[in-house]
PDB file of C-alpha atoms in Angstrom:
ATOM      1  CA  GLN A   1     -31.137 -14.932  -7.186  1.00 42.00           C
ATOM      2  CA  SER A   2     -28.908 -13.839 -10.150  1.00 43.00           C
ATOM      3  CA  THR A   3     -28.808 -16.372 -13.007  1.00 42.00           C
ATOM      4  CA  GLN A   4     -25.172 -15.622 -13.534  1.00 42.00           C
ATOM      5  CA  ARG A   5     -22.306 -15.288 -11.271  1.00 46.00           C
ATOM      6  CA  PRO A   6     -21.258 -11.920 -10.150  1.00 48.00           C
ATOM      7  CA  LEU A   7     -18.057 -10.277 -11.227  1.00 50.00           C
ATOM      8  CA  GLU A   8     -15.010 -11.685  -9.663  1.00 52.00           C
ATOM      9  CA  GLU A   9     -12.471  -9.485  -8.159  1.00 64.00           C
ATOM     10  CA  THR A  10      -9.951 -10.805 -10.667  1.00 64.00           C
ATOM     11  CA  PHE A  11     -11.738  -8.828 -13.413  1.00 65.00           C
ATOM     12  CA  LEU A  12     -10.733  -5.741 -11.513  1.00 67.00           C
ATOM     13  CA  THR A  13      -7.104  -6.649 -11.166  1.00 70.00           C
ATOM     14  CA  GLN A  14      -6.667  -7.964 -14.749  1.00 72.00           C
ATOM     15  CA  ALA A  15      -8.514  -5.122 -16.436  1.00 79.00           C
ATOM     16  CA  ASP A  16      -6.297  -2.567 -18.331  1.00 82.00           C
ATOM     17  CA  THR A  17      -9.265  -0.151 -18.769  1.00 85.00           C
ATOM     18  CA  ILE A  18     -12.522   0.275 -16.989  1.00 87.00           C
ATOM     19  CA  MET A  19     -15.144   2.449 -18.730  1.00 88.00           C
ATOM     20  CA  SER A  20     -18.488   3.682 -17.642  1.00 87.00           C
ATOM     21  CA  PHE A  21     -21.275   4.517 -20.082  1.00 88.00           C
ATOM     22  CA  VAL A  22     -24.392   6.885 -19.211  1.00 84.00           C
ATOM     23  CA  ASN A  23     -27.726   5.931 -20.325  1.00 84.00           C
ATOM     24  CA  VAL A  24     -28.665   7.940 -23.436  1.00 82.00           C
ATOM     25  CA  VAL A  25     -32.258   6.472 -23.926  1.00 71.00           C
ATOM     26  CA  GLU A  26     -34.865   5.566 -21.411  1.00 57.00           C
ATOM     27  CA  HIS A  27     -38.640   5.285 -21.511  1.00 55.00           C
ATOM     28  CA  ASN A  28     -41.354   3.056 -20.263  1.00 56.00           C
ATOM     29  CA  GLU A  29     -43.364   1.100 -22.832  1.00 53.00           C
ATOM     30  CA  ASP A  30     -46.684  -0.659 -22.940  1.00 45.00           C
ATOM     31  CA  VAL A  31     -46.476  -3.512 -25.328  1.00 43.00           C
ATOM     32  CA  PHE A  32     -49.731  -3.987 -27.295  1.00 42.00           C
ATOM     33  CA  HIS A  33     -51.546  -2.407 -24.375  1.00 42.00           C
ATOM     34  CA  HIS A  34     -51.277  -5.427 -22.319  1.00 45.00           C
ATOM     35  CA  LYS A  35     -49.837  -3.427 -19.423  1.00 44.00           C
ATOM     36  CA  ALA A  36     -46.444  -5.180 -19.860  1.00 49.00           C
ATOM     37  CA  GLN A  37     -44.355  -2.156 -18.752  1.00 75.00           C
ATOM     38  CA  TRP A  38     -40.655  -2.031 -19.714  1.00 80.00           C
ATOM     39  CA  LYS A  39     -37.940   0.298 -19.060  1.00 85.00           C
ATOM     40  CA  GLU A  40     -35.618   0.673 -21.791  1.00 88.00           C
ATOM     41  CA  PHE A  41     -31.775   1.679 -21.827  1.00 91.00           C
ATOM     42  CA  LYS A  42     -29.357   2.299 -24.429  1.00 90.00           C
ATOM     43  CA  PHE A  43     -25.537   3.110 -24.342  1.00 90.00           C
ATOM     44  CA  ASP A  44     -23.179   4.826 -26.779  1.00 87.00           C
ATOM     45  CA  LEU A  45     -20.143   2.375 -27.314  1.00 84.00           C
ATOM     46  CA  THR A  46     -18.567   4.351 -29.962  1.00 80.00           C
ATOM     47  CA  GLN A  47     -15.556   5.396 -27.721  1.00 75.00           C
ATOM     48  CA  ILE A  48     -14.586   1.792 -27.049  1.00 76.00           C
ATOM     49  CA  PRO A  49     -10.730   1.455 -27.197  1.00 69.00           C
ATOM     50  CA  GLN A  50      -9.283  -0.382 -30.073  1.00 72.00           C
ATOM     51  CA  GLY A  51      -7.206  -3.506 -29.700  1.00 74.00           C
ATOM     52  CA  GLU A  52      -8.826  -4.404 -26.352  1.00 77.00           C
ATOM     53  CA  ILE A  53     -11.201  -7.207 -25.313  1.00 81.00           C
ATOM     54  CA  VAL A  54     -14.110  -7.176 -22.860  1.00 85.00           C
ATOM     55  CA  THR A  55     -13.425  -9.343 -19.689  1.00 86.00           C
ATOM     56  CA  ALA A  56     -16.830  -8.294 -17.889  1.00 89.00           C
ATOM     57  CA  ALA A  57     -19.548  -5.831 -18.293  1.00 91.00           C
ATOM     58  CA  GLU A  58     -22.388  -4.922 -15.902  1.00 93.00           C
ATOM     59  CA  PHE A  59     -25.544  -2.813 -15.948  1.00 94.00           C
ATOM     60  CA  ARG A  60     -25.995  -0.956 -12.729  1.00 94.00           C
ATOM     61  CA  ILE A  61     -29.282   0.757 -11.546  1.00 93.00           C
ATOM     62  CA  TYR A  62     -30.126   2.110  -8.067  1.00 93.00           C
ATOM     63  CA  LYS A  63     -33.216   1.050  -6.198  1.00 91.00           C
ATOM     64  CA  GLY A  64     -34.532   3.283  -3.358  1.00 88.00           C
ATOM     65  CA  ALA A  65     -36.670   1.835  -0.560  1.00 81.00           C
ATOM     66  CA  ASN A  66     -40.394   1.684  -1.280  1.00 76.00           C
ATOM     67  CA  ASP A  67     -43.365   1.318   1.079  1.00 71.00           C
ATOM     68  CA  ASN A  68     -45.964   0.932  -1.675  1.00 70.00           C
ATOM     69  CA  PHE A  69     -45.817  -2.889  -1.456  1.00 68.00           C
ATOM     70  CA  HIS A  70     -45.971  -5.477   1.333  1.00 63.00           C
ATOM     71  CA  GLY A  71     -42.623  -5.938   2.960  1.00 61.00           C
ATOM     72  CA  ASN A  72     -42.776  -9.683   2.427  1.00 73.00           C
ATOM     73  CA  MET A  73     -43.493  -9.383  -1.230  1.00 80.00           C
ATOM     74  CA  THR A  74     -40.801 -10.717  -3.630  1.00 85.00           C
ATOM     75  CA  LEU A  75     -39.924  -8.618  -6.642  1.00 87.00           C
ATOM     76  CA  HIS A  76     -38.380 -10.145  -9.765  1.00 90.00           C
ATOM     77  CA  ILE A  77     -36.120  -7.682 -11.723  1.00 91.00           C
ATOM     78  CA  THR A  78     -35.022  -9.117 -15.125  1.00 93.00           C
ATOM     79  CA  ILE A  79     -32.677  -7.568 -17.734  1.00 93.00           C
ATOM     80  CA  TYR A  80     -33.097  -8.475 -21.350  1.00 94.00           C
ATOM     81  CA  GLN A  81     -31.037  -7.831 -24.540  1.00 92.00           C
ATOM     82  CA  VAL A  82     -33.120  -6.361 -27.380  1.00 91.00           C
ATOM     83  CA  LEU A  83     -32.412  -8.500 -30.270  1.00 88.00           C
ATOM     84  CA  GLN A  84     -35.064  -7.203 -32.855  1.00 84.00           C
ATOM     85  CA  VAL A  85     -37.752  -4.633 -32.896  1.00 79.00           C
ATOM     86  CA  SER A  86     -40.657  -4.634 -35.107  1.00 75.00           C
ATOM     87  CA  GLN A  87     -43.895  -2.350 -35.281  1.00 74.00           C
ATOM     88  CA  ASP A  88     -46.249  -5.332 -35.784  1.00 73.00           C
ATOM     89  CA  ARG A  89     -44.992  -7.831 -33.274  1.00 78.00           C
ATOM     90  CA  GLU A  90     -43.436  -8.000 -29.925  1.00 78.00           C
ATOM     91  CA  PRO A  91     -39.634  -7.430 -29.721  1.00 78.00           C
ATOM     92  CA  GLU A  92     -37.384 -10.420 -29.698  1.00 84.00           C
ATOM     93  CA  LEU A  93     -35.483 -10.445 -26.340  1.00 89.00           C
ATOM     94  CA  LEU A  94     -32.756 -12.503 -24.818  1.00 91.00           C
ATOM     95  CA  LEU A  95     -32.627 -13.014 -20.995  1.00 93.00           C
ATOM     96  CA  LEU A  96     -29.401 -11.801 -19.605  1.00 93.00           C
ATOM     97  CA  ASP A  97     -29.798 -11.704 -15.848  1.00 93.00           C
ATOM     98  CA  ASN A  98     -32.229 -11.261 -13.007  1.00 91.00           C
ATOM     99  CA  GLN A  99     -32.436 -10.629  -9.350  1.00 91.00           C
ATOM    100  CA  GLU A 100     -34.951 -11.040  -6.518  1.00 89.00           C
ATOM    101  CA  VAL A 101     -35.250  -8.069  -4.125  1.00 88.00           C
ATOM    102  CA  TRP A 102     -37.483  -6.879  -1.351  1.00 87.00           C
ATOM    103  CA  PRO A 103     -39.527  -3.730  -1.771  1.00 84.00           C
ATOM    104  CA  THR A 104     -37.906  -2.231   1.337  1.00 84.00           C
ATOM    105  CA  GLU A 105     -34.300  -2.998  -0.136  1.00 86.00           C
ATOM    106  CA  GLU A 106     -32.139   0.015  -1.405  1.00 88.00           C
ATOM    107  CA  GLY A 107     -28.842   0.160  -3.127  1.00 92.00           C
ATOM    108  CA  TRP A 108     -27.137  -0.529  -6.445  1.00 93.00           C
ATOM    109  CA  LEU A 109     -28.452  -3.605  -8.302  1.00 94.00           C
ATOM    110  CA  GLU A 110     -25.797  -5.066 -10.652  1.00 93.00           C
ATOM    111  CA  PHE A 111     -26.670  -7.394 -13.658  1.00 94.00           C
ATOM    112  CA  ASP A 112     -24.008  -9.161 -15.680  1.00 92.00           C
ATOM    113  CA  ILE A 113     -24.262  -8.293 -19.419  1.00 92.00           C
ATOM    114  CA  THR A 114     -20.757  -9.519 -20.519  1.00 90.00           C
ATOM    115  CA  ALA A 115     -22.129 -11.545 -23.482  1.00 87.00           C
ATOM    116  CA  THR A 116     -24.146  -8.743 -24.722  1.00 89.00           C
ATOM    117  CA  SER A 117     -21.248  -6.119 -24.484  1.00 88.00           C
ATOM    118  CA  ASN A 118     -19.134  -8.326 -26.717  1.00 84.00           C
ATOM    119  CA  ASP A 119     -21.962  -8.883 -29.268  1.00 85.00           C
ATOM    120  CA  TRP A 120     -22.369  -5.063 -29.365  1.00 88.00           C
ATOM    121  CA  LEU A 121     -18.735  -4.521 -29.964  1.00 84.00           C
ATOM    122  CA  MET A 122     -18.472  -7.117 -32.810  1.00 83.00           C
ATOM    123  CA  ASN A 123     -21.808  -6.049 -34.291  1.00 84.00           C
ATOM    124  CA  PRO A 124     -22.571  -2.346 -33.448  1.00 85.00           C
ATOM    125  CA  ARG A 125     -25.747  -2.325 -35.546  1.00 86.00           C
ATOM    126  CA  TYR A 126     -27.150  -4.918 -33.158  1.00 87.00           C
ATOM    127  CA  ASN A 127     -26.935  -2.571 -30.225  1.00 90.00           C
ATOM    128  CA  LEU A 128     -30.669  -2.024 -29.749  1.00 90.00           C
ATOM    129  CA  GLY A 129     -30.231  -1.548 -26.073  1.00 91.00           C
ATOM    130  CA  LEU A 130     -31.552  -3.257 -22.919  1.00 93.00           C
ATOM    131  CA  ARG A 131     -34.951  -3.722 -21.319  1.00 92.00           C
ATOM    132  CA  LEU A 132     -35.893  -4.127 -17.863  1.00 93.00           C
ATOM    133  CA  CYS A 133     -39.043  -5.852 -16.509  1.00 90.00           C
ATOM    134  CA  VAL A 134     -40.251  -5.961 -12.879  1.00 90.00           C
ATOM    135  CA  GLU A 135     -42.761  -8.774 -11.831  1.00 87.00           C
ATOM    136  CA  THR A 136     -43.783 -10.296  -8.494  1.00 83.00           C
ATOM    137  CA  ALA A 137     -43.674 -13.828  -7.279  1.00 74.00           C
ATOM    138  CA  GLU A 138     -47.312 -13.518  -6.408  1.00 73.00           C
ATOM    139  CA  ALA A 139     -48.418 -12.477  -9.887  1.00 71.00           C
ATOM    140  CA  PRO A 140     -45.969 -13.894 -12.283  1.00 71.00           C
ATOM    141  CA  GLY A 141     -46.486 -12.634 -15.918  1.00 69.00           C
ATOM    142  CA  ARG A 142     -47.777  -9.244 -14.647  1.00 76.00           C
ATOM    143  CA  SER A 143     -45.382  -6.335 -15.114  1.00 80.00           C
ATOM    144  CA  LEU A 144     -45.001  -3.522 -12.661  1.00 82.00           C
ATOM    145  CA  ASP A 145     -44.052  -0.015 -13.325  1.00 83.00           C
ATOM    146  CA  PRO A 146     -40.232   0.091 -12.635  1.00 86.00           C
ATOM    147  CA  ASP A 147     -40.540   3.508 -11.171  1.00 83.00           C
ATOM    148  CA  SER A 148     -43.274   2.309  -8.697  1.00 83.00           C
ATOM    149  CA  ILE A 149     -40.713  -0.012  -6.889  1.00 84.00           C
ATOM    150  CA  GLY A 150     -38.045   2.844  -6.439  1.00 86.00           C
ATOM    151  CA  LEU A 151     -35.829   2.198  -9.350  1.00 88.00           C
ATOM    152  CA  VAL A 152     -33.980   5.504 -10.222  1.00 87.00           C
ATOM    153  CA  GLY A 153     -34.174   6.754 -13.836  1.00 82.00           C
ATOM    154  CA  ARG A 154     -32.888   9.742 -15.789  1.00 77.00           C
ATOM    155  CA  ARG A 155     -35.286  11.999 -13.547  1.00 80.00           C
ATOM    156  CA  GLY A 156     -33.527  10.935 -10.461  1.00 81.00           C
ATOM    157  CA  ALA A 157     -30.357  12.160  -8.704  1.00 82.00           C
ATOM    158  CA  ARG A 158     -27.255  12.609 -10.825  1.00 82.00           C
ATOM    159  CA  SER A 159     -25.227  10.448  -8.482  1.00 85.00           C
ATOM    160  CA  LYS A 160     -27.898   7.590  -8.970  1.00 89.00           C
ATOM    161  CA  GLN A 161     -28.246   7.536 -12.683  1.00 90.00           C
ATOM    162  CA  PRO A 162     -28.287   3.879 -14.303  1.00 91.00           C
ATOM    163  CA  PHE A 163     -25.009   3.067 -16.210  1.00 92.00           C
ATOM    164  CA  MET A 164     -23.107   0.448 -17.713  1.00 92.00           C
ATOM    165  CA  VAL A 165     -19.482  -0.387 -16.631  1.00 91.00           C
ATOM    166  CA  THR A 166     -17.207  -2.412 -18.989  1.00 89.00           C
ATOM    167  CA  PHE A 167     -13.848  -4.054 -18.112  1.00 89.00           C
ATOM    168  CA  PHE A 168     -11.133  -4.260 -20.800  1.00 86.00           C
ATOM    169  CA  ARG A 169      -7.905  -6.037 -21.141  1.00 82.00           C
ATOM    170  CA  ALA A 170      -5.381  -5.565 -24.059  1.00 75.00           C
ATOM    171  CA  SER A 171      -5.780  -8.328 -26.594  1.00 64.00           C
ATOM    172  CA  GLN A 172      -2.262  -8.282 -27.779  1.00 51.00           C
ATOM    173  CA  ALA A 173       0.116  -8.298 -24.784  1.00 43.00           C
ATOM    174  CA  PRO A 174       3.830  -8.322 -25.508  1.00 42.00           C
ATOM    175  CA  ILE A 175       5.394 -11.702 -25.595  1.00 31.00           C
ATOM    176  CA  ARG A 176       7.497 -12.139 -22.415  1.00 35.00           C
ATOM    177  CA  ILE A 177      10.024 -14.907 -22.507  1.00 30.00           C
ATOM    178  CA  THR A 178      10.373 -16.596 -18.994  1.00 34.00           C
ATOM    179  CA  ARG A 179      13.778 -15.971 -17.807  1.00 36.00           C
ATOM    180  CA  ALA A 180      13.974 -19.171 -15.845  1.00 37.00           C
ATOM    181  CA  THR A 181      13.883 -21.291 -18.951  1.00 37.00           C
ATOM    182  CA  LYS A 182      17.190 -19.941 -20.072  1.00 41.00           C
ATOM    183  CA  SER A 183      18.794 -18.697 -16.866  1.00 42.00           C
ATOM    184  CA  ARG A 184      21.221 -21.443 -16.590  1.00 42.00           C
ATOM    185  CA  ARG A 185      22.742 -21.075 -20.132  1.00 44.00           C
ATOM    186  CA  GLY A 186      22.506 -17.286 -19.814  1.00 43.00           C
ATOM    187  CA  ARG A 187      24.259 -17.183 -16.459  1.00 44.00           C
ATOM    188  CA  LYS A 188      27.254 -18.983 -17.801  1.00 47.00           C
ATOM    189  CA  LYS A 189      27.664 -16.614 -20.852  1.00 45.00           C
ATOM    190  CA  HIS A 190      26.965 -13.618 -18.555  1.00 47.00           C
ATOM    191  CA  ASN A 191      29.783 -14.674 -16.159  1.00 52.00           C
ATOM    192  CA  GLN A 192      32.220 -15.213 -19.050  1.00 50.00           C
ATOM    193  CA  LEU A 193      31.465 -11.730 -20.308  1.00 50.00           C
ATOM    194  CA  GLN A 194      31.716 -10.140 -16.799  1.00 50.00           C
ATOM    195  CA  GLU A 195      35.055 -12.094 -16.252  1.00 54.00           C
ATOM    196  CA  SER A 196      36.416 -10.769 -19.464  1.00 50.00           C
ATOM    197  CA  CYS A 197      35.336  -7.357 -18.534  1.00 48.00           C
ATOM    198  CA  ASP A 198      36.994  -7.736 -15.080  1.00 50.00           C
ATOM    199  CA  ARG A 199      40.431  -8.991 -16.640  1.00 51.00           C
ATOM    200  CA  LEU A 200      40.753  -5.718 -18.674  1.00 48.00           C
ATOM    201  CA  PRO A 201      43.082  -3.028 -16.915  1.00 47.00           C
ATOM    202  CA  SER A 202      41.395  -0.786 -14.969  1.00 44.00           C
ATOM    203  CA  THR A 203      41.414   3.022 -15.495  1.00 42.00           C
ATOM    204  CA  SER A 204      42.664   5.553 -13.072  1.00 38.00           C
ATOM    205  CA  ALA A 205      41.299   5.762  -9.613  1.00 40.00           C
ATOM    206  CA  ALA A 206      40.207   9.246 -10.087  1.00 37.00           C
ATOM    207  CA  HIS A 207      38.220   8.307 -13.169  1.00 43.00           C
ATOM    208  CA  ASN A 208      36.582   5.505 -11.413  1.00 46.00           C
ATOM    209  CA  SER A 209      35.870   7.632  -8.391  1.00 45.00           C
ATOM    210  CA  GLY A 210      34.162  10.394 -10.595  1.00 48.00           C
ATOM    211  CA  ASP A 211      32.079   7.762 -12.393  1.00 45.00           C
ATOM    212  CA  HIS A 212      30.996   6.063  -9.199  1.00 51.00           C
ATOM    213  CA  ARG A 213      29.450   9.323  -7.796  1.00 57.00           C
ATOM    214  CA  ARG A 214      27.234   9.541 -10.921  1.00 85.00           C
ATOM    215  CA  VAL A 215      26.808   5.901 -11.551  1.00 88.00           C
ATOM    216  CA  CYS A 216      23.650   4.591 -13.362  1.00 90.00           C
ATOM    217  CA  LYS A 217      20.690   4.597 -11.055  1.00 91.00           C
ATOM    218  CA  ARG A 218      17.159   5.609 -10.338  1.00 94.00           C
ATOM    219  CA  HIS A 219      16.290   9.164  -9.604  1.00 96.00           C
ATOM    220  CA  ASP A 220      13.115  10.826  -8.031  1.00 96.00           C
ATOM    221  CA  LEU A 221      10.643  12.409 -10.484  1.00 96.00           C
ATOM    222  CA  TYR A 222       7.146  13.455  -9.710  1.00 96.00           C
ATOM    223  CA  VAL A 223       4.992  14.349 -12.765  1.00 95.00           C
ATOM    224  CA  SER A 224       2.065  16.870 -12.042  1.00 95.00           C
ATOM    225  CA  PHE A 225      -0.718  16.650 -14.539  1.00 93.00           C
ATOM    226  CA  ARG A 226      -1.685  20.214 -13.810  1.00 92.00           C
ATOM    227  CA  ASP A 227       1.735  21.273 -14.920  1.00 93.00           C
ATOM    228  CA  LEU A 228       1.096  19.404 -18.120  1.00 91.00           C
ATOM    229  CA  GLY A 229      -2.195  21.119 -18.562  1.00 91.00           C
ATOM    230  CA  TRP A 230      -4.165  17.989 -18.286  1.00 91.00           C
ATOM    231  CA  GLN A 231      -6.157  18.937 -15.083  1.00 89.00           C
ATOM    232  CA  ASP A 232      -9.300  19.604 -17.223  1.00 89.00           C
ATOM    233  CA  TRP A 233      -9.757  16.019 -18.451  1.00 90.00           C
ATOM    234  CA  ILE A 234      -7.956  13.955 -15.701  1.00 92.00           C
ATOM    235  CA  ILE A 235      -9.965  13.440 -12.609  1.00 92.00           C
ATOM    236  CA  ALA A 236      -7.524  11.488 -10.524  1.00 92.00           C
ATOM    237  CA  PRO A 237      -4.656  11.291  -9.403  1.00 94.00           C
ATOM    238  CA  GLU A 238      -3.135  14.844  -9.575  1.00 94.00           C
ATOM    239  CA  GLY A 239       0.192  13.316 -10.527  1.00 94.00           C
ATOM    240  CA  TYR A 240       2.301  10.259  -9.965  1.00 95.00           C
ATOM    241  CA  ALA A 241       5.945   9.312  -9.161  1.00 96.00           C
ATOM    242  CA  ALA A 242       7.419   8.423 -12.410  1.00 95.00           C
ATOM    243  CA  PHE A 243      11.158   8.294 -11.558  1.00 96.00           C
ATOM    244  CA  TYR A 244      13.865   8.446 -14.192  1.00 96.00           C
ATOM    245  CA  CYS A 245      17.225   6.757 -14.893  1.00 94.00           C
ATOM    246  CA  ASP A 246      20.401   8.662 -15.220  1.00 93.00           C
ATOM    247  CA  GLY A 247      24.053   8.056 -14.705  1.00 90.00           C
ATOM    248  CA  GLU A 248      27.264   6.620 -16.176  1.00 88.00           C
ATOM    249  CA  CYS A 249      27.686   3.166 -17.527  1.00 87.00           C
ATOM    250  CA  SER A 250      31.486   3.012 -17.334  1.00 79.00           C
ATOM    251  CA  PHE A 251      33.918   0.336 -16.966  1.00 76.00           C
ATOM    252  CA  PRO A 252      33.867  -1.839 -14.917  1.00 74.00           C
ATOM    253  CA  LEU A 253      30.077  -2.614 -14.919  1.00 70.00           C
ATOM    254  CA  ASP A 254      29.281  -3.832 -11.495  1.00 70.00           C
ATOM    255  CA  SER A 255      26.480  -6.378 -10.735  1.00 68.00           C
ATOM    256  CA  HIS A 256      24.329  -3.715  -9.222  1.00 68.00           C
ATOM    257  CA  MET A 257      24.117  -1.693 -12.647  1.00 72.00           C
ATOM    258  CA  ASN A 258      21.894  -4.502 -14.006  1.00 74.00           C
ATOM    259  CA  ALA A 259      23.885  -4.540 -17.165  1.00 77.00           C
ATOM    260  CA  THR A 260      22.845  -6.722 -20.146  1.00 77.00           C
ATOM    261  CA  ASN A 261      25.188  -8.867 -21.930  1.00 80.00           C
ATOM    262  CA  HIS A 262      25.055  -6.392 -24.909  1.00 83.00           C
ATOM    263  CA  ALA A 263      25.918  -3.545 -22.564  1.00 82.00           C
ATOM    264  CA  ILE A 264      29.010  -5.497 -21.268  1.00 81.00           C
ATOM    265  CA  VAL A 265      30.145  -6.220 -24.791  1.00 85.00           C
ATOM    266  CA  GLN A 266      29.537  -2.554 -25.815  1.00 85.00           C
ATOM    267  CA  THR A 267      31.528  -1.593 -22.832  1.00 82.00           C
ATOM    268  CA  LEU A 268      34.497  -3.692 -23.849  1.00 84.00           C
ATOM    269  CA  ALA A 269      34.245  -2.345 -27.620  1.00 85.00           C
ATOM    270  CA  HIS A 270      34.167   1.226 -26.218  1.00 84.00           C
ATOM    271  CA  LEU A 271      37.477   0.584 -24.270  1.00 84.00           C
ATOM    272  CA  LEU A 272      38.998  -0.694 -27.459  1.00 84.00           C
ATOM    273  CA  LYS A 273      37.548   2.104 -29.790  1.00 86.00           C
ATOM    274  CA  PRO A 274      36.288   4.926 -27.711  1.00 84.00           C
ATOM    275  CA  GLU A 275      36.009   7.213 -30.798  1.00 87.00           C
ATOM    276  CA  ALA A 276      33.874   4.765 -32.694  1.00 89.00           C
ATOM    277  CA  VAL A 277      31.599   3.020 -30.008  1.00 88.00           C
ATOM    278  CA  PRO A 278      29.843   4.856 -27.316  1.00 90.00           C
ATOM    279  CA  LYS A 279      29.248   3.819 -23.851  1.00 89.00           C
ATOM    280  CA  PRO A 280      25.922   1.972 -22.931  1.00 90.00           C
ATOM    281  CA  CYS A 281      23.073   4.056 -21.802  1.00 91.00           C
ATOM    282  CA  CYS A 282      21.397   4.174 -18.371  1.00 92.00           C
ATOM    283  CA  ALA A 283      17.747   3.244 -18.857  1.00 92.00           C
ATOM    284  CA  PRO A 284      14.903   1.506 -17.117  1.00 94.00           C
ATOM    285  CA  THR A 285      15.142  -2.215 -16.976  1.00 91.00           C
ATOM    286  CA  LYS A 286      11.820  -2.734 -15.153  1.00 93.00           C
ATOM    287  CA  LEU A 287       8.609  -0.567 -15.750  1.00 94.00           C
ATOM    288  CA  SER A 288       5.365  -0.668 -14.036  1.00 93.00           C
ATOM    289  CA  ALA A 289       1.789   0.611 -14.673  1.00 91.00           C
ATOM    290  CA  THR A 290      -0.336   3.453 -13.177  1.00 91.00           C
ATOM    291  CA  SER A 291      -4.016   4.019 -13.181  1.00 90.00           C
ATOM    292  CA  VAL A 292      -5.730   7.320 -14.315  1.00 92.00           C
ATOM    293  CA  LEU A 293      -9.365   8.138 -13.952  1.00 91.00           C
ATOM    294  CA  TYR A 294     -10.394  10.609 -16.654  1.00 91.00           C
ATOM    295  CA  PHE A 295     -13.225  11.829 -19.052  1.00 86.00           C
ATOM    296  CA  ASP A 296     -13.275  10.968 -22.772  1.00 82.00           C
ATOM    297  CA  GLU A 297     -14.801  13.110 -25.527  1.00 79.00           C
ATOM    298  CA  LYS A 298     -18.250  12.191 -24.501  1.00 77.00           C
ATOM    299  CA  TYR A 299     -17.726  12.566 -20.799  1.00 78.00           C
ATOM    300  CA  ASN A 300     -17.921   8.918 -20.122  1.00 81.00           C
ATOM    301  CA  VAL A 301     -15.762   8.077 -17.050  1.00 86.00           C
ATOM    302  CA  ILE A 302     -12.796   5.815 -17.603  1.00 87.00           C
ATOM    303  CA  LEU A 303     -10.297   4.197 -15.402  1.00 89.00           C
ATOM    304  CA  LYS A 304      -7.399   3.056 -17.566  1.00 87.00           C
ATOM    305  CA  LYS A 305      -4.224   1.303 -16.410  1.00 86.00           C
ATOM    306  CA  TYR A 306      -1.375   2.883 -18.425  1.00 87.00           C
ATOM    307  CA  ARG A 307       1.527   0.335 -18.830  1.00 87.00           C
ATOM    308  CA  ASN A 308       5.079   1.203 -18.610  1.00 90.00           C
ATOM    309  CA  MET A 309       4.650   4.495 -16.778  1.00 93.00           C
ATOM    310  CA  VAL A 310       6.807   3.991 -13.689  1.00 96.00           C
ATOM    311  CA  ALA A 311      10.657   3.162 -13.749  1.00 95.00           C
ATOM    312  CA  LYS A 312      10.967   0.535 -11.087  1.00 95.00           C
ATOM    313  CA  SER A 313      14.657  -0.219 -11.640  1.00 93.00           C
ATOM    314  CA  CYS A 314      17.571   1.072 -13.860  1.00 92.00           C
ATOM    315  CA  GLY A 315      20.424  -0.547 -15.583  1.00 90.00           C
ATOM    316  CA  CYS A 316      23.108  -0.228 -18.423  1.00 90.00           C
ATOM    317  CA  GLN A 317      21.765  -1.272 -21.756  1.00 85.00           C
TER     318      GLN A 317
END
């Protein structure tokens, strides 16, 4: 069984960016001719986004079914981080994760390498790669050729190539003040401002009627990535519903306009000095994220959650 817990689903929901890295180095190695066979992997992490921290990382390798061994034989597959390499002695390794599988099993094997990923990001010169070792419970200490048990390497199908996947989250999220902590005080002040606005003499019915027809609200807007010329590097989606805010923020500001206190004050000032103070603007009051799957400059596949991409609601500000 794995020595570390598998990735929790929360990592997927909390991640702002998910990046996959293809293996750039792979070879089997006999250490000091002791028939200790390793498979080595290395990943180029130079395209890591700035200002984000790793929440989880996995190494994934595909295992095909294999009939070369007895069905009841237990295979131990172990992943190590290479800490130091020397020509005159065995490399220094750090055990990261291991799994037990049957020879007849097939599918993707996942190994937790979160700690190693963080180490490589903080100290890129320590990125000496990973090493994989296969042993059997019946003959511990005797390594097997990873290819012989069905592990797919660079010579295998493109869709089954080993890779590393890393989950990132923005390290500096904007500070959000909980509205509940000051809702009572804010509600009283807001009501006073709204009452002051309501006490002002209204304008003509025709003027109000015209503004009401084009009052500040959310409108449909679909953005096509093809129209923007981004289809060559964005894999999915083809576009998304962004919406936009437009309309008048005229007196009186009704509650459905989601007006801020500042917008109410600005409206009052505009009524007193229309030539000096403009009306408030119609703008998004709530934004949400959208996810985009794309290639980076080195053709790594990245799934990134871009914040503040969709206008969820509009108001006068």
